[in-house]
mmCIF file of C-alpha atoms in Angstrom:
data_model
loop_
_atom_site.group_PDB
_atom_site.id
_atom_site.type_symbol
_atom_site.label_atom_id
_atom_site.label_comp_id
_atom_site.label_asym_id
_atom_site.label_seq_id
_atom_site.Cartn_x
_atom_site.Cartn_y
_atom_site.Cartn_z
ATOM 1 C CA GLN A 6 0.084 -0.066 0.089
ATOM 2 C CA VAL A 7 1.297 3.286 -0.926
ATOM 3 C CA GLN A 8 1.489 5.964 1.443
ATOM 4 C CA LEU A 9 2.865 9.510 1.743
ATOM 5 C CA VAL A 10 2.597 10.881 5.433
ATOM 6 C CA GLU A 11 3.490 14.498 6.054
ATOM 7 C CA SER A 12 4.776 15.760 8.796
ATOM 8 C CA GLY A 13 6.502 19.397 10.382
ATOM 9 C CA GLY A 14 3.557 21.769 9.855
ATOM 10 C CA GLY A 15 2.426 23.893 12.591
ATOM 11 C CA LEU A 16 2.094 27.934 13.611
ATOM 12 C CA VAL A 17 5.061 30.546 13.069
ATOM 13 C CA GLN A 18 5.475 33.943 13.031
ATOM 14 C CA ALA A 19 6.104 35.953 9.790
ATOM 15 C CA GLY A 20 9.741 35.743 9.033
ATOM 16 C CA GLY A 21 9.895 32.110 10.604
ATOM 17 C CA SER A 22 10.978 28.896 9.279
ATOM 18 C CA LEU A 23 9.396 25.323 9.014
ATOM 19 C CA ARG A 24 10.624 21.945 7.372
ATOM 20 C CA LEU A 25 8.075 19.899 6.102
ATOM 21 C CA SER A 26 8.692 16.205 5.419
ATOM 22 C CA CYS A 27 7.056 13.291 3.547
ATOM 23 C CA ALA A 28 7.936 10.083 4.226
ATOM 24 C CA ALA A 29 7.102 7.907 1.204
ATOM 25 C CA SER A 30 6.412 4.179 1.395
ATOM 26 C CA GLY A 31 4.823 1.177 -0.739
ATOM 27 C CA ARG A 32 6.555 1.343 -3.749
ATOM 28 C CA ALA A 33 9.820 2.574 -5.414
ATOM 29 C CA PHE A 34 9.530 6.397 -6.378
ATOM 30 C CA SER A 35 12.882 6.754 -8.211
ATOM 31 C CA THR A 36 11.548 7.411 -11.454
ATOM 32 C CA TYR A 37 8.764 9.563 -10.181
ATOM 33 C CA THR A 38 7.938 13.448 -9.972
ATOM 34 C CA MET A 39 7.557 14.264 -6.219
ATOM 35 C CA GLY A 40 5.853 17.693 -5.035
ATOM 36 C CA TRP A 41 4.414 20.051 -2.460
ATOM 37 C CA PHE A 42 1.220 21.099 -3.427
ATOM 38 C CA ARG A 43 -0.786 23.985 -1.083
ATOM 39 C CA GLN A 44 -4.510 25.006 -0.835
ATOM 40 C CA ALA A 45 -5.752 27.858 1.155
ATOM 41 C CA PRO A 46 -9.578 28.310 1.703
ATOM 42 C CA GLY A 47 -11.221 30.057 -1.248
ATOM 43 C CA LYS A 48 -7.969 29.862 -3.293
ATOM 44 C CA GLU A 49 -6.854 27.286 -5.735
ATOM 45 C CA ARG A 50 -4.476 24.778 -5.414
ATOM 46 C CA GLU A 51 -1.042 25.670 -6.096
ATOM 47 C CA LEU A 52 1.973 23.543 -7.103
ATOM 48 C CA VAL A 53 4.927 25.048 -4.534
ATOM 49 C CA ALA A 54 7.651 22.811 -5.652
ATOM 50 C CA ALA A 55 8.590 19.646 -7.382
ATOM 51 C CA ILE A 56 11.564 17.364 -7.761
ATOM 52 C CA ARG A 57 12.489 14.378 -10.029
ATOM 53 C CA TRP A 58 13.672 11.954 -7.476
ATOM 54 C CA SER A 59 16.169 10.461 -9.957
ATOM 55 C CA GLY A 60 17.787 13.652 -11.380
ATOM 56 C CA GLY A 61 16.935 16.381 -8.748
ATOM 57 C CA ILE A 62 15.598 18.552 -11.249
ATOM 58 C CA THR A 63 13.642 21.048 -9.309
ATOM 59 C CA TYR A 64 10.685 23.614 -10.264
ATOM 60 C CA TYR A 65 9.516 26.279 -7.769
ATOM 61 C CA ALA A 66 6.233 28.623 -8.023
ATOM 62 C CA ASP A 67 7.259 32.298 -8.513
ATOM 63 C CA SER A 68 5.640 33.179 -5.328
ATOM 64 C CA VAL A 69 8.290 30.920 -3.272
ATOM 65 C CA LYS A 70 11.496 31.209 -5.291
ATOM 66 C CA GLY A 71 14.317 31.928 -3.009
ATOM 67 C CA ARG A 72 12.542 31.106 0.067
ATOM 68 C CA PHE A 73 11.644 27.205 -0.119
ATOM 69 C CA THR A 74 14.065 24.455 -0.973
ATOM 70 C CA ILE A 75 12.792 20.979 -1.934
ATOM 71 C CA SER A 76 14.977 18.236 -1.504
ATOM 72 C CA THR A 77 15.229 14.446 -1.350
ATOM 73 C CA GLU A 78 16.623 11.996 1.226
ATOM 74 C CA ASN A 79 17.222 8.453 -0.689
ATOM 75 C CA ALA A 80 18.166 6.598 2.405
ATOM 76 C CA LYS A 81 14.949 7.650 4.196
ATOM 77 C CA ASN A 82 12.765 7.731 1.286
ATOM 78 C CA THR A 83 11.457 11.033 2.390
ATOM 79 C CA VAL A 84 11.224 14.530 0.556
ATOM 80 C CA TYR A 85 11.449 17.914 2.146
ATOM 81 C CA LEU A 86 10.363 21.212 1.963
ATOM 82 C CA GLN A 87 12.328 23.974 3.674
ATOM 83 C CA MET A 88 10.370 26.550 3.814
ATOM 84 C CA ASN A 89 12.216 30.090 5.241
ATOM 85 C CA GLY A 90 10.834 33.780 5.331
ATOM 86 C CA LEU A 91 7.396 32.611 5.929
ATOM 87 C CA LYS A 92 4.594 35.080 4.810
ATOM 88 C CA PRO A 93 1.144 35.117 5.977
ATOM 89 C CA GLU A 94 0.125 34.402 2.631
ATOM 90 C CA ASP A 95 1.903 31.161 2.877
ATOM 91 C CA THR A 96 -0.943 29.929 5.158
ATOM 92 C CA ALA A 97 -2.457 26.607 3.590
ATOM 93 C CA VAL A 98 -2.770 23.180 3.907
ATOM 94 C CA TYR A 99 0.477 21.892 2.294
ATOM 95 C CA PHE A 100 0.618 17.977 0.790
ATOM 96 C CA CYS A 101 2.702 15.905 -0.709
ATOM 97 C CA ALA A 102 2.463 14.235 -3.812
ATOM 98 C CA ALA A 103 4.221 11.695 -6.357
ATOM 99 C CA ASN A 104 3.300 11.501 -10.456
ATOM 100 C CA ARG A 105 4.700 9.229 -12.690
ATOM 101 C CA TYR A 106 5.098 12.220 -15.047
ATOM 102 C CA GLY A 107 5.823 15.581 -14.802
ATOM 103 C CA MET A 108 3.426 18.034 -12.444
ATOM 104 C CA ALA A 109 1.959 21.283 -12.307
ATOM 105 C CA SER A 110 -0.704 22.432 -10.240
ATOM 106 C CA ALA A 111 -3.679 21.351 -12.160
ATOM 107 C CA THR A 112 -2.325 17.796 -12.157
ATOM 108 C CA ALA A 113 -4.482 14.880 -10.333
ATOM 109 C CA PRO A 114 -1.254 13.222 -9.012
ATOM 110 C CA ASP A 115 -0.752 9.638 -8.848
ATOM 111 C CA TYR A 116 -0.466 9.699 -4.987
ATOM 112 C CA ARG A 117 -0.914 12.309 -2.382
ATOM 113 C CA GLY A 118 -0.863 12.630 1.538
ATOM 114 C CA GLN A 119 -3.484 13.881 3.548
ATOM 115 C CA GLY A 120 -1.728 17.037 4.367
ATOM 116 C CA THR A 121 -0.366 19.249 7.187
ATOM 117 C CA GLN A 122 -1.248 22.817 8.027
ATOM 118 C CA VAL A 123 0.792 25.447 8.094
ATOM 119 C CA THR A 124 -0.282 29.162 9.920
ATOM 120 C CA VAL A 125 1.978 31.985 9.752
ATOM 121 C CA SER A 126 0.655 34.950 11.899
ATOM 122 C CA SER A 127 1.562 38.476 10.799
#
């Protein structure tokens, strides 16, 4: 059974940092694109960052470039999202996803986690 389990969300003040983790299990993801989406109330789902597990090719939404970093740790089968310089507009539910091919905001990924809440206070 494939599982993507997120952790690391929480409440932080503006300017602070959080690191989200996504533990992947149940299959090999070495040929997959891994990504982090977010969705805030009343807003469309947004692909925040993505990475090809095999090649390290990355994508970042303009809204997070220079502040967020996506990475993988093969030994732990884990994907991370390091978030620095957080802003109130980053408040959302963040969820991890895996897709056999590429990924965009409108992609319905092959697998996704349940999500973790990130709240940034001003």
